Amino acid sequence: MTYEEVFDKTRDDLMRADVSDIREHLAFQFNIVGEGEGAFYVEIRDGRLYVEPYEYYDRDALFICRADTLFKIAAGELDPSFAYTIGKIKIRGDVGKALRLKQLAYPGRKLR
């Protein structure tokens, strides 16, 4: 799988999240290791979700994982807290804000 395929699949899964009630700024960068290696970011700003294929240096949290792990998280099949606990994903930065990723993984769930 290429980086572009990893990015497109993750973006499609995450864009289903309803972030319309979010008024705070959240920015997460994902560094994919192994197959499809690369970096991209997810930003919530003014109640809108952005997923872009770039690094984001003013991020709240950085996630490092394999593509298959991220796919499971983005599809709501793997709890990010559990993935962190068993070492499937590494987190650097604000862990409190990083835990908000769980809410993005469940389509239709509103973040508050």
Tab-separated table of C-alpha atoms in Angstrom:
chain	number	residue	atom	x	y	z
A	1	MET	CA	0.000	0.000	0.000
A	2	THR	CA	1.338	3.444	-0.881
A	3	TYR	CA	1.376	6.546	1.299
A	4	GLU	CA	-1.355	8.076	-0.877
A	5	GLU	CA	-3.597	5.052	-0.329
A	6	VAL	CA	-3.007	5.171	3.435
A	7	PHE	CA	-3.770	8.881	3.533
A	8	ASP	CA	-6.915	8.619	1.382
A	9	LYS	CA	-8.370	5.716	3.366
A	10	THR	CA	-7.709	7.373	6.721
A	11	ARG	CA	-9.075	10.717	5.539
A	12	ASP	CA	-12.249	9.081	4.246
A	13	ASP	CA	-12.822	7.280	7.563
A	14	LEU	CA	-12.106	10.312	9.766
A	15	MET	CA	-14.144	12.785	7.712
A	16	ARG	CA	-17.322	11.058	8.944
A	17	ALA	CA	-16.800	12.466	12.453
A	18	ASP	CA	-19.066	15.333	13.491
A	19	VAL	CA	-16.896	18.079	14.982
A	20	SER	CA	-19.384	20.933	14.499
A	21	ASP	CA	-19.576	21.669	18.242
A	22	ILE	CA	-15.802	21.935	18.752
A	23	ARG	CA	-14.653	25.452	19.470
A	24	GLU	CA	-11.154	24.622	20.636
A	25	HIS	CA	-8.276	24.028	18.272
A	26	LEU	CA	-6.925	20.468	18.073
A	27	ALA	CA	-4.085	19.371	15.819
A	28	PHE	CA	-2.722	15.843	15.511
A	29	GLN	CA	0.086	14.594	13.332
A	30	PHE	CA	0.316	10.961	12.280
A	31	ASN	CA	3.638	9.433	11.368
A	32	ILE	CA	3.045	6.134	9.609
A	33	VAL	CA	5.894	3.622	9.788
A	34	GLY	CA	6.382	0.555	7.626
A	35	GLU	CA	4.254	0.076	4.534
A	36	GLY	CA	2.789	3.386	3.300
A	37	GLU	CA	5.268	5.375	5.413
A	38	GLY	CA	4.704	9.116	5.618
A	39	ALA	CA	3.185	11.911	7.684
A	40	PHE	CA	-0.098	13.814	7.626
A	41	TYR	CA	-2.178	15.841	10.027
A	42	VAL	CA	-5.706	16.164	11.315
A	43	GLU	CA	-6.863	19.554	12.524
A	44	ILE	CA	-10.117	20.672	14.112
A	45	ARG	CA	-10.620	24.401	13.840
A	46	ASP	CA	-13.827	26.437	14.196
A	47	GLY	CA	-16.017	23.334	14.130
A	48	ARG	CA	-14.481	21.967	10.926
A	49	LEU	CA	-12.259	18.959	10.345
A	50	TYR	CA	-9.257	19.104	8.040
A	51	VAL	CA	-7.069	16.165	7.036
A	52	GLU	CA	-4.011	17.199	5.037
A	53	PRO	CA	-0.979	15.317	3.669
A	54	TYR	CA	1.631	17.467	5.390
A	55	GLU	CA	3.560	17.622	8.635
A	56	TYR	CA	2.144	19.989	11.248
A	57	TYR	CA	4.712	21.470	13.580
A	58	ASP	CA	2.303	23.303	15.902
A	59	ARG	CA	0.508	20.102	16.832
A	60	ASP	CA	-0.989	19.072	20.144
A	61	ALA	CA	0.010	15.438	19.768
A	62	LEU	CA	2.045	13.208	17.490
A	63	PHE	CA	0.967	9.605	16.851
A	64	ILE	CA	3.393	7.018	15.520
A	65	CYS	CA	1.981	3.724	14.255
A	66	ARG	CA	1.646	1.309	11.386
A	67	ALA	CA	-1.033	1.887	8.741
A	68	ASP	CA	-3.078	-1.166	9.724
A	69	THR	CA	-3.307	0.100	13.300
A	70	LEU	CA	-4.459	3.534	12.158
A	71	PHE	CA	-7.065	1.989	9.839
A	72	LYS	CA	-8.554	0.061	12.747
A	73	ILE	CA	-8.616	3.169	14.941
A	74	ALA	CA	-10.116	5.389	12.225
A	75	ALA	CA	-12.813	2.798	11.478
A	76	GLY	CA	-13.751	2.534	15.167
A	77	GLU	CA	-12.523	-1.070	15.398
A	78	LEU	CA	-9.644	-0.413	17.811
A	79	ASP	CA	-9.748	1.808	20.857
A	80	PRO	CA	-6.779	4.219	20.677
A	81	SER	CA	-6.293	4.004	24.462
A	82	PHE	CA	-6.010	0.230	24.227
A	83	ALA	CA	-3.690	0.501	21.199
A	84	TYR	CA	-1.442	2.804	23.249
A	85	THR	CA	-1.517	0.438	26.235
A	86	ILE	CA	-0.405	-2.566	24.171
A	87	GLY	CA	2.253	-0.577	22.286
A	88	LYS	CA	0.541	-0.462	18.869
A	89	ILE	CA	0.663	3.342	18.832
A	90	LYS	CA	3.087	5.804	20.401
A	91	ILE	CA	2.005	9.266	21.510
A	92	ARG	CA	4.144	12.353	21.982
A	93	GLY	CA	2.732	15.624	23.221
A	94	ASP	CA	-0.473	16.410	25.096
A	95	VAL	CA	-1.872	13.003	26.041
A	96	GLY	CA	-5.141	14.560	27.266
A	97	LYS	CA	-5.820	16.038	23.857
A	98	ALA	CA	-4.511	12.900	22.151
A	99	LEU	CA	-7.242	10.883	23.850
A	100	ARG	CA	-9.812	12.954	21.935
A	101	LEU	CA	-8.799	10.873	18.907
A	102	LYS	CA	-11.106	8.170	20.251
A	103	GLN	CA	-14.106	10.364	19.550
A	104	LEU	CA	-13.016	10.895	15.936
A	105	ALA	CA	-12.960	7.156	15.380
A	106	TYR	CA	-16.693	6.720	15.865
A	107	PRO	CA	-18.693	8.221	12.950
A	108	GLY	CA	-21.624	10.312	14.043
A	109	ARG	CA	-20.287	10.901	17.552
A	110	LYS	CA	-20.060	14.566	18.388
A	111	LEU	CA	-16.916	15.903	20.020
A	112	ARG	CA	-17.462	18.406	22.827
